[in-house]
Short mmCIF file of C-alpha atoms in Angstrom, two decimals:
data_model
loop_
_atom_site.label_atom_id
_atom_site.label_comp_id
_atom_site.label_asym_id
_atom_site.label_seq_id
_atom_site.Cartn_x
_atom_site.Cartn_y
_atom_site.Cartn_z
CA MET S 1 61.84 -5.08 28.64
CA LEU S 2 64.38 -3.93 26.07
CA SER S 3 65.27 -7.43 24.87
CA ILE S 4 68.27 -6.07 22.96
CA PRO S 5 69.77 -9.48 22.20
CA GLY S 6 66.50 -10.43 20.49
CA ARG S 7 67.58 -9.36 17.01
CA TYR S 8 70.53 -11.74 17.11
CA ILE S 9 68.28 -14.60 18.29
CA PHE S 10 65.75 -13.65 15.62
CA LEU S 11 68.26 -13.64 12.74
CA ALA S 12 69.81 -16.93 13.80
CA LEU S 13 66.45 -18.64 14.11
CA CYS S 14 65.43 -17.45 10.66
CA VAL S 15 68.39 -19.23 9.15
CA ILE S 16 67.67 -22.42 11.11
CA ALA S 17 63.96 -22.45 10.30
CA GLY S 18 64.65 -21.98 6.61
CA ALA S 19 65.88 -25.55 6.49
CA PHE S 20 62.31 -26.77 6.96
CA GLY S 21 61.23 -25.50 3.56
CA TYR S 22 59.27 -22.36 4.39
CA GLY S 23 61.83 -19.84 3.15
CA ARG S 24 65.51 -19.09 3.24
CA THR S 25 65.76 -15.54 4.51
CA CYS S 26 64.33 -13.10 7.02
CA GLU S 27 65.05 -9.99 4.96
CA VAL S 28 62.59 -10.89 2.21
CA GLU S 29 60.41 -13.97 1.92
CA PRO S 30 58.86 -13.35 -1.50
CA GLY S 31 56.25 -16.08 -1.40
CA GLY S 32 54.90 -18.12 -4.25
CA THR S 33 53.02 -17.18 -7.37
CA GLY S 34 49.61 -17.66 -5.86
CA GLY S 35 49.52 -21.33 -4.88
CA ARG S 36 46.57 -23.09 -3.31
CA LEU S 37 45.92 -21.64 0.12
CA ARG S 38 45.78 -23.70 3.29
CA ALA S 39 44.82 -22.29 6.67
CA GLY S 40 44.59 -23.43 10.27
CA ALA S 41 43.39 -21.62 13.39
CA TYR S 42 43.44 -22.27 17.12
CA ALA S 43 42.57 -20.34 20.29
CA GLN S 44 45.04 -21.29 23.02
CA ASP S 45 43.97 -20.58 26.61
CA ILE S 46 46.58 -18.45 28.45
CA THR S 47 44.61 -17.80 31.65
CA PRO S 48 47.01 -18.07 34.61
CA GLN S 49 46.64 -21.06 36.88
CA LYS S 50 47.99 -19.37 40.02
CA PHE S 51 46.60 -16.37 41.90
CA PRO S 52 47.01 -13.63 43.01
CA ILE S 53 48.86 -12.19 40.04
CA SER S 54 50.07 -8.73 39.03
CA VAL S 55 48.03 -6.80 36.44
CA ASN S 56 49.49 -4.26 33.97
CA GLY S 57 47.88 -0.95 33.11
CA GLY S 58 48.21 1.54 35.97
CA PHE S 59 50.67 3.69 37.89
CA GLN S 60 50.29 1.38 40.91
CA ASP S 61 50.32 -2.39 40.78
CA ARG S 62 47.03 -4.28 40.99
CA GLN S 63 46.56 -7.89 42.02
CA ALA S 64 43.96 -10.14 40.41
CA THR S 65 42.58 -12.98 42.51
CA ARG S 66 40.56 -14.65 39.75
CA ALA S 67 39.72 -14.55 36.06
CA HIS S 68 36.48 -12.81 35.11
CA ASP S 69 36.72 -14.35 31.64
CA PRO S 70 39.38 -16.50 29.93
CA LEU S 71 42.42 -15.08 28.17
CA HIS S 72 43.67 -16.49 24.86
CA ALA S 73 46.43 -16.41 22.30
CA ARG S 74 44.40 -16.59 19.10
CA CYS S 75 46.44 -18.05 16.25
CA LEU S 76 46.04 -18.21 12.48
CA VAL S 77 48.45 -19.91 10.07
CA LEU S 78 48.28 -19.31 6.31
CA GLU S 79 50.31 -21.34 3.79
CA ASP S 80 50.53 -21.33 -0.01
CA GLY S 81 52.84 -24.30 -0.56
CA LYS S 82 56.02 -22.27 -0.30
CA THR S 83 55.48 -19.56 2.28
CA ALA S 84 53.72 -19.80 5.63
CA LEU S 85 52.62 -16.78 7.65
CA VAL S 86 51.56 -16.78 11.30
CA LEU S 87 49.21 -14.21 12.86
CA VAL S 88 48.74 -14.29 16.63
CA VAL S 89 46.78 -11.90 18.86
CA VAL S 90 47.42 -12.28 22.59
CA ASP S 91 45.18 -11.07 25.41
CA SER S 92 47.91 -9.05 27.11
CA CYS S 93 48.67 -5.38 27.73
CA MET S 94 52.11 -5.51 26.12
CA ILE S 95 54.72 -8.24 25.60
CA PRO S 96 58.51 -7.67 25.45
CA ARG S 97 60.42 -8.98 22.47
CA ASP S 98 62.46 -11.55 24.38
CA ILE S 99 59.29 -13.41 25.36
CA LEU S 100 57.96 -13.40 21.81
CA ASP S 101 61.31 -14.43 20.31
CA LYS S 102 61.38 -17.45 22.63
CA ALA S 103 57.80 -18.38 21.74
CA LYS S 104 58.59 -18.06 18.03
CA ALA S 105 61.68 -20.23 18.46
CA LEU S 106 59.67 -22.98 20.14
CA ALA S 107 57.03 -22.85 17.41
CA ALA S 108 59.64 -22.77 14.64
CA LYS S 109 61.24 -25.99 15.89
CA LYS S 110 57.93 -27.84 15.61
CA THR S 111 56.46 -26.25 12.48
CA GLY S 112 59.46 -25.21 10.37
CA ILE S 113 58.00 -21.73 9.95
CA PRO S 114 60.71 -19.05 10.23
CA PRO S 115 60.29 -16.70 13.21
CA GLY S 116 60.42 -13.79 10.76
CA ASN S 117 57.17 -15.07 9.25
CA MET S 118 55.37 -14.77 12.60
CA LEU S 119 53.48 -11.64 13.64
CA ILE S 120 52.51 -11.74 17.31
CA SER S 121 50.75 -8.76 18.86
CA ALA S 122 49.14 -7.86 22.19
CA THR S 123 45.58 -6.56 22.37
CA HIS S 124 46.44 -4.01 25.08
CA THR S 125 43.78 -5.15 27.51
CA HIS S 126 44.51 -3.48 30.86
CA THR S 127 43.17 -6.47 32.79
CA ALA S 128 45.74 -9.16 31.94
CA PRO S 129 48.77 -10.43 33.87
CA THR S 130 51.90 -8.29 33.86
CA VAL S 131 54.62 -9.56 31.53
CA ALA S 132 56.44 -6.24 30.96
CA GLY S 133 57.85 -4.14 33.78
CA VAL S 134 56.05 -0.79 33.49
CA PHE S 135 55.50 1.70 36.33
CA GLN S 136 55.05 -0.35 39.54
CA SER S 137 53.93 -3.65 38.00
CA GLU S 138 56.52 -6.39 37.55
CA PRO S 139 56.06 -9.78 35.85
CA ASP S 140 55.76 -13.14 37.56
CA PRO S 141 58.53 -15.33 36.04
CA ASP S 142 56.33 -18.42 36.26
CA TYR S 143 53.56 -16.79 34.24
CA VAL S 144 56.07 -15.46 31.71
CA GLN S 145 57.30 -19.01 31.11
CA PHE S 146 53.72 -20.31 30.98
CA LEU S 147 52.71 -17.62 28.46
CA THR S 148 55.76 -18.26 26.28
CA GLU S 149 55.00 -21.96 26.03
CA ARG S 150 51.27 -21.42 25.50
CA ILE S 151 51.79 -18.98 22.62
CA ALA S 152 54.10 -21.48 20.94
CA GLU S 153 51.62 -24.30 21.51
CA GLY S 154 48.84 -22.23 19.95
CA ILE S 155 50.89 -21.74 16.79
CA ILE S 156 51.76 -25.43 16.68
CA GLN S 157 48.10 -26.41 17.04
CA ALA S 158 46.99 -23.97 14.33
CA HIS S 159 49.69 -25.32 12.01
CA ALA S 160 48.54 -28.89 12.68
CA ARG S 161 45.06 -27.90 11.50
CA LEU S 162 46.15 -26.64 8.07
CA ALA S 163 43.57 -27.52 5.43
CA PRO S 164 42.50 -26.17 2.02
CA ALA S 165 41.03 -22.70 2.44
CA GLN S 166 40.05 -19.48 0.74
CA ILE S 167 40.44 -15.87 1.87
CA ALA S 168 38.92 -12.44 1.31
CA TRP S 169 39.74 -8.97 2.58
CA GLY S 170 37.84 -5.75 3.03
CA VAL S 171 37.36 -2.52 4.97
CA ALA S 172 34.36 -0.87 6.60
CA GLU S 173 34.02 2.03 9.04
CA GLU S 174 32.84 2.26 12.63
CA PRO S 175 33.37 5.95 13.55
CA HIS S 176 31.18 6.04 16.67
CA GLN S 177 33.49 4.09 19.02
CA VAL S 178 36.77 6.00 18.61
CA PHE S 179 37.67 9.38 20.13
CA ASN S 180 41.01 11.15 20.34
CA ARG S 181 41.90 11.28 24.02
CA ARG S 182 44.42 14.17 23.86
CA TRP S 183 42.73 17.55 24.22
CA LYS S 184 43.68 21.16 23.93
CA MET S 185 42.35 23.05 26.94
CA LYS S 186 41.61 26.64 27.85
CA ALA S 187 44.56 28.73 29.00
CA GLY S 188 45.71 28.04 32.54
CA VAL S 189 43.93 24.68 32.87
CA ILE S 190 46.86 22.32 32.22
CA HIS S 191 49.08 21.93 35.26
CA ARG S 192 52.70 20.93 35.76
CA ASP S 193 53.98 17.65 34.35
CA PRO S 194 55.54 15.08 36.75
CA PHE S 195 58.99 16.59 36.15
CA GLY S 196 57.97 20.08 37.24
CA GLY S 197 57.62 21.44 33.70
CA THR S 198 54.83 23.72 32.49
CA SER S 199 55.14 23.33 28.71
CA ASP S 200 52.36 20.76 28.13
CA GLN S 201 49.74 22.08 25.72
CA VAL S 202 47.40 19.07 25.82
CA ARG S 203 45.86 16.83 28.44
CA MET S 204 45.14 13.14 28.13
CA ASN S 205 41.70 12.03 29.33
CA PRO S 206 40.41 15.40 30.54
CA PRO S 207 37.19 15.62 32.60
CA ARG S 208 34.16 14.70 30.52
CA ALA S 209 31.84 17.51 29.41
CA SER S 210 34.23 20.06 30.91
CA PRO S 211 33.72 23.71 29.90
CA ASP S 212 37.51 23.94 29.63
CA LEU S 213 37.69 21.64 26.58
CA LEU S 214 38.73 23.28 23.32
CA GLU S 215 39.34 20.58 20.70
CA PRO S 216 40.98 17.18 20.23
CA ALA S 217 44.68 17.35 19.44
CA GLY S 218 44.40 14.75 16.68
CA PRO S 219 42.11 12.62 14.48
CA THR S 220 40.81 9.07 14.72
CA ASP S 221 40.81 6.15 12.29
CA PRO S 222 37.33 4.59 11.98
CA ARG S 223 38.35 1.76 9.66
CA VAL S 224 37.84 -1.89 10.53
CA THR S 225 40.17 -3.91 8.31
CA VAL S 226 39.33 -7.58 7.88
CA LEU S 227 40.87 -10.80 6.57
CA SER S 228 38.18 -13.48 6.39
CA VAL S 229 39.15 -17.13 5.98
CA GLN S 230 36.80 -19.93 4.94
CA THR S 231 37.25 -23.63 4.37
CA ALA S 232 37.32 -24.86 0.78
CA GLN S 233 33.62 -25.66 1.26
CA GLY S 234 32.81 -22.08 2.26
CA GLU S 235 32.45 -22.55 6.03
CA PRO S 236 33.86 -19.83 8.35
CA LEU S 237 37.32 -20.84 9.60
CA ALA S 238 38.85 -17.63 10.99
CA LEU S 239 38.59 -13.87 10.85
CA TYR S 240 41.42 -11.43 11.55
CA ALA S 241 40.28 -7.84 12.18
CA ASN S 242 42.11 -4.62 13.06
CA TYR S 243 40.64 -1.53 14.75
CA SER S 244 42.35 1.54 16.21
CA LEU S 245 40.87 1.61 19.71
CA HIS S 246 43.05 1.52 22.84
CA TYR S 247 40.65 -0.71 24.83
CA VAL S 248 37.33 -0.25 26.68
CA GLY S 249 38.21 -0.99 30.30
CA ASP S 250 34.88 -1.78 31.96
CA MET S 251 35.69 -5.33 33.05
CA PRO S 252 37.27 -6.47 36.33
CA PRO S 253 40.58 -8.33 36.10
CA LEU S 254 41.35 -10.71 34.65
CA SER S 255 39.58 -10.02 31.39
CA ALA S 256 40.23 -9.96 27.65
CA ASP S 257 38.23 -6.70 27.50
CA TYR S 258 36.15 -6.07 24.37
CA PHE S 259 38.65 -8.00 22.24
CA GLY S 260 37.45 -11.26 23.79
CA VAL S 261 33.80 -10.28 23.47
CA PHE S 262 34.39 -9.54 19.78
CA ALA S 263 35.69 -13.08 19.25
CA THR S 264 32.51 -14.55 20.71
CA VAL S 265 30.16 -12.13 18.94
CA MET S 266 31.85 -12.75 15.58
CA ARG S 267 31.38 -16.50 15.87
CA THR S 268 27.68 -16.00 16.57
CA LYS S 269 27.15 -13.55 13.71
CA LEU S 270 28.84 -15.86 11.21
CA LYS S 271 27.00 -18.92 12.58
CA ALA S 272 30.41 -20.55 12.78
CA GLY S 273 31.33 -23.82 14.43
CA PRO S 274 33.23 -24.26 17.72
CA ASN S 275 36.64 -24.37 16.01
CA PHE S 276 36.20 -20.94 14.38
CA VAL S 277 38.67 -18.32 15.66
CA ALA S 278 38.19 -14.55 15.51
CA LEU S 279 41.22 -12.35 16.16
CA LEU S 280 40.99 -8.59 16.81
CA SER S 281 44.34 -6.79 16.71
CA ASN S 282 44.96 -3.28 17.98
CA GLY S 283 45.57 -0.68 15.28
CA THR S 284 47.15 2.73 15.81
CA SER S 285 45.39 3.77 19.00
CA GLY S 286 48.13 5.36 21.10
CA ASP S 287 46.04 8.53 21.35
CA VAL S 288 42.55 7.09 20.79
CA ASN S 289 40.05 5.60 23.23
CA ASN S 290 36.33 4.92 23.68
CA ILE S 291 35.42 8.05 25.70
CA ASN S 292 33.32 10.81 24.17
CA PHE S 293 34.73 13.71 26.16
CA ARG S 294 32.08 16.14 24.90
CA GLU S 295 29.35 14.31 26.82
CA PRO S 296 28.83 13.11 30.40
CA ALA S 297 29.48 9.44 31.07
CA PRO S 298 26.42 7.28 30.34
CA LYS S 299 25.21 4.89 33.01
CA ARG S 300 26.46 1.42 32.19
CA GLN S 301 26.64 -1.93 33.94
CA PRO S 302 30.08 -3.62 34.15
CA GLY S 303 30.87 -5.14 30.77
CA GLU S 304 27.98 -3.42 29.01
CA GLN S 305 30.16 -0.96 27.11
CA SER S 306 32.51 -3.73 25.98
CA ARG S 307 29.53 -5.62 24.57
CA LEU S 308 28.25 -2.53 22.76
CA VAL S 309 31.65 -1.79 21.21
CA ALA S 310 32.29 -5.43 20.27
CA GLU S 311 28.88 -5.61 18.61
CA ALA S 312 29.53 -2.42 16.61
CA VAL S 313 32.98 -3.53 15.46
CA ALA S 314 31.69 -6.99 14.56
CA ASN S 315 28.91 -5.44 12.47
CA ALA S 316 31.52 -3.36 10.64
CA ALA S 317 33.59 -6.50 10.05
CA LEU S 318 30.56 -8.14 8.48
CA ARG S 319 30.02 -5.14 6.21
CA ALA S 320 33.69 -5.27 5.21
CA ILE S 321 33.37 -8.79 3.80
CA GLN S 322 29.74 -8.68 2.67
CA LYS S 323 30.60 -8.39 -1.01
CA ALA S 324 34.18 -9.66 -0.85
CA THR S 325 35.45 -12.28 -3.27
CA TYR S 326 37.08 -15.34 -1.69
CA ARG S 327 40.20 -16.71 -3.37
CA SER S 328 42.40 -19.72 -2.85
CA ASP S 329 45.22 -18.48 -5.12
CA VAL S 330 46.83 -15.69 -3.09
CA ARG S 331 50.40 -14.51 -2.76
CA LEU S 332 51.93 -14.66 0.71
CA ALA S 333 55.10 -12.72 1.46
CA VAL S 334 56.88 -11.01 4.33
CA VAL S 335 59.73 -8.56 4.84
CA ASN S 336 61.47 -7.73 8.14
CA ARG S 337 63.79 -4.91 9.07
CA GLU S 338 65.82 -4.16 12.20
CA LEU S 339 65.83 -0.45 13.04
CA THR S 340 68.09 1.15 15.64
CA LEU S 341 66.73 4.21 17.44
CA GLY S 342 67.98 6.53 20.14
CA VAL S 343 66.74 6.57 23.73
CA ARG S 344 65.64 9.77 25.50
CA LYS S 345 67.80 9.34 28.58
CA PRO S 346 67.73 11.67 31.60
CA THR S 347 70.60 13.99 32.40
CA ALA S 348 72.70 13.57 35.53
CA GLU S 349 70.89 16.52 37.10
CA GLU S 350 67.50 14.97 36.32
CA VAL S 351 68.62 11.72 37.93
CA ARG S 352 69.78 13.54 41.08
CA ARG S 353 66.42 15.32 41.31
CA ALA S 354 64.59 12.01 40.89
CA GLU S 355 66.68 10.31 43.57
CA ALA S 356 65.91 13.14 45.98
CA ILE S 357 62.18 12.78 45.33
CA LEU S 358 62.34 9.05 45.99
CA ALA S 359 64.32 9.60 49.19
CA ARG S 360 61.46 11.77 50.47
CA ALA S 361 58.75 9.25 49.54
CA LYS S 362 56.91 8.10 52.66
CA GLU S 363 55.53 4.81 51.36
CA LYS S 364 56.93 1.83 49.49
CA VAL S 365 54.07 2.11 47.01
CA LEU S 366 54.59 5.39 45.18
CA ARG S 367 51.40 7.44 45.13
CA THR S 368 52.05 10.67 43.27
CA PRO S 369 52.93 11.11 39.57
CA GLU S 370 56.06 12.96 40.68
CA GLU S 371 57.23 9.92 42.65
CA VAL S 372 56.25 7.41 39.97
CA TYR S 373 58.12 9.28 37.25
CA ALA S 374 61.10 9.84 39.52
CA ARG S 375 61.46 6.06 39.74
CA GLU S 376 61.08 5.78 35.97
CA THR S 377 63.84 8.39 35.54
CA VAL S 378 66.24 6.40 37.71
CA LEU S 379 65.45 3.20 35.82
CA LEU S 380 65.81 4.85 32.39
CA ALA S 381 69.23 6.17 33.36
CA LYS S 382 70.40 2.54 33.22
CA TYR S 383 69.12 2.03 29.68
CA PRO S 384 71.50 1.94 26.71
CA SER S 385 71.68 4.99 24.46
CA GLU S 386 70.15 3.02 21.56
CA VAL S 387 67.70 0.16 21.11
CA THR S 388 66.96 -2.02 18.09
CA LEU S 389 63.42 -3.00 17.22
CA GLN S 390 61.80 -5.23 14.60
CA LEU S 391 59.56 -3.82 11.88
CA GLN S 392 57.55 -6.22 9.75
CA ALA S 393 55.32 -6.07 6.69
CA MET S 394 53.24 -8.95 5.37
CA ARG S 395 51.42 -9.42 2.09
CA ILE S 396 48.30 -11.57 1.88
CA GLY S 397 46.95 -11.22 -1.64
CA ASP S 398 46.19 -7.54 -2.15
CA ALA S 399 46.06 -6.93 1.59
CA ALA S 400 49.02 -5.91 3.74
CA LEU S 401 49.86 -5.82 7.44
CA ALA S 402 52.45 -3.43 8.86
CA ALA S 403 53.63 -4.30 12.37
CA ILE S 404 55.16 -1.87 14.90
CA PRO S 405 56.26 -2.77 18.48
CA CYS S 406 54.83 0.40 20.04
CA GLU S 407 51.64 2.15 21.13
CA VAL S 408 51.36 3.97 17.83
CA PHE S 409 49.68 7.35 17.36
CA VAL S 410 46.79 7.34 14.91
CA GLU S 411 48.35 9.81 12.46
CA ILE S 412 51.10 7.28 11.73
CA GLY S 413 48.62 4.58 10.78
CA LEU S 414 46.64 6.98 8.61
CA GLU S 415 49.81 7.96 6.73
CA LEU S 416 50.90 4.36 6.18
CA LYS S 417 47.46 3.46 4.85
CA ARG S 418 47.39 6.53 2.61
CA THR S 419 50.70 5.68 0.95
CA SER S 420 50.37 1.88 0.85
CA PRO S 421 50.44 0.27 -2.62
CA PHE S 422 47.96 -2.37 -1.46
CA ALA S 423 44.17 -2.25 -1.72
CA VAL S 424 43.77 -2.96 1.99
CA THR S 425 46.33 -2.18 4.70
CA ALA S 426 46.17 -2.67 8.45
CA VAL S 427 48.77 -1.32 10.88
CA VAL S 428 49.21 -3.56 13.92
CA SER S 429 50.51 -1.99 17.13
CA LEU S 430 52.22 -3.71 20.06
CA ALA S 431 53.56 -6.28 17.61
CA ASN S 432 56.71 -8.39 17.98
CA GLY S 433 57.79 -6.53 21.11
CA TYR S 434 57.20 -3.43 23.19
CA HIS S 435 58.98 -0.07 23.04
CA GLY S 436 56.46 2.30 24.57
CA TYR S 437 54.41 5.07 23.00
CA LEU S 438 55.17 6.31 19.50
CA PRO S 439 54.01 9.94 19.18
CA THR S 440 54.83 12.05 16.15
CA PRO S 441 57.35 14.92 16.59
CA GLU S 442 54.40 17.33 16.48
CA HIS S 443 52.81 15.55 19.44
CA HIS S 444 56.11 15.52 21.31
CA ALA S 445 56.05 19.31 20.99
CA LEU S 446 52.54 19.39 22.49
CA GLY S 447 53.60 17.27 25.46
CA GLY S 448 51.16 15.28 27.57
CA TYR S 449 51.17 11.87 29.22
CA GLU S 450 52.15 9.84 26.16
CA THR S 451 55.35 11.90 25.75
CA TRP S 452 56.43 11.87 29.42
CA ARG S 453 59.75 10.05 29.56
CA ALA S 454 59.40 6.63 31.19
CA ARG S 455 59.73 2.97 30.33
CA SER S 456 56.38 3.52 28.62
CA SER S 457 57.74 6.36 26.43
CA TYR S 458 61.45 6.58 25.74
CA LEU S 459 62.22 6.43 22.01
CA GLU S 460 63.87 9.44 20.36
CA VAL S 461 61.58 12.25 19.20
CA PRO S 462 61.94 11.51 15.44
CA ALA S 463 61.36 7.76 15.94
CA SER S 464 57.94 7.86 14.27
CA VAL S 465 59.37 9.53 11.17
CA LYS S 466 62.06 6.86 10.82
CA ILE S 467 59.62 4.02 11.45
CA THR S 468 57.05 5.37 8.99
CA ARG S 469 59.63 5.88 6.27
CA THR S 470 61.08 2.39 6.78
CA LEU S 471 57.67 0.71 6.65
CA GLN S 472 56.71 2.66 3.54
CA GLU S 473 59.84 1.32 1.85
CA MET S 474 59.05 -2.21 3.04
CA LEU S 475 55.48 -2.09 1.72
CA GLN S 476 56.68 -0.79 -1.63
CA ARG S 477 59.26 -3.55 -1.77
CA LEU S 478 56.62 -6.19 -1.06
CA ALA S 479 54.47 -4.86 -3.88
CA GLN S 480 57.33 -4.59 -6.39
CA GLU S 481 59.14 -7.85 -5.67
CA THR S 482 56.08 -10.08 -5.42
CA GLY S 483 54.23 -8.60 -8.39
CA PRO S 484 50.52 -7.93 -8.93
#
């Protein structure tokens, strides 16, 4: 899950891939001066071929016995004659860095594109096979190998389809599908955390329409950011969108959730051909979901809410590009940075307490939050004191992508967009690895599920400050070194 050796693999592969002609360095790939754009897209099926299979997304493991709908790694390659960029969105809850580094290495060998020029993110669907050990779900090694090879093959196929293209970017808002899920409650309502503490001031996913609700603990980001790619003849080729919504969660496993529905709806709305690929990446949604806690739950059929949300986001994507200008002379550039951060490790006393709780557990499957987090405490005690993660920023014309390997709180994305030197900026979460939730220090002080120490939340308290500052510097560098 930590994939610590990944940065060494990543740096070495960047040097090797540079020999193919797509750039010489992973620190800064400045791109050309606006050469003629080529693009290729491909949707690679990643649905497992063996069942039952473990499913990520809960305190207890779940086993899927079939696929409700297919899962994909949706791939887009952009190239300007000097620099090639790869954007991939995978129907998975989260993907550790070592898996993605291996997939990038395989793709680099066939395409010559440096791994540092590849941005691969997970959608965060909670109905996909487990590939990261979190809580009581553990990955199937056979599926991990299958997924690794399929992601690489998707990139290779997209690269093979490169053809003259044009691109546009834009932003529209869809405010009705995003709600902050962390709530301040009336005094005395919030109970003990799984460690026996009583300092939490917020509750994640409180009861709907409860009289004990006070106010959300944070904002939302309604923006749908879009990169729209057409052929040289003006036919839809691909569309990359970004929206800060955790997921919907009304589909049985296995399912791509609303992200997959969006891909289908977008093709229909654009009247695109069968080779068109729509990609919907997850923005900064660590504390944002699709539940309006002020109101009772509406009656919905399975999958109905996903279709409603996908339709709304697709309509916003259309509005974003309605008056956009398509260009074939765009600058492509990328910058990568390795950032080392501390780990919130348990004390010896906390480990002893956790071991005692586990010794008293009556079942192999842990049922209570106290037991689940006791196991997480024991596992985290074996972690190193520091981890290194990859941060990435890409420039595509006057649009930028900032990639973070965490479940990022919405305030972080809002700040990065506010300070970005680019006209359009999207912040992609769960990108190029997985290092748990990324709350701000202020949210750490409030407590709540996303801050509870586990393999799903272990970075040092000021991690978000360091990540935000580093990405701000990277975006400024992209703007300054690649010019207007």
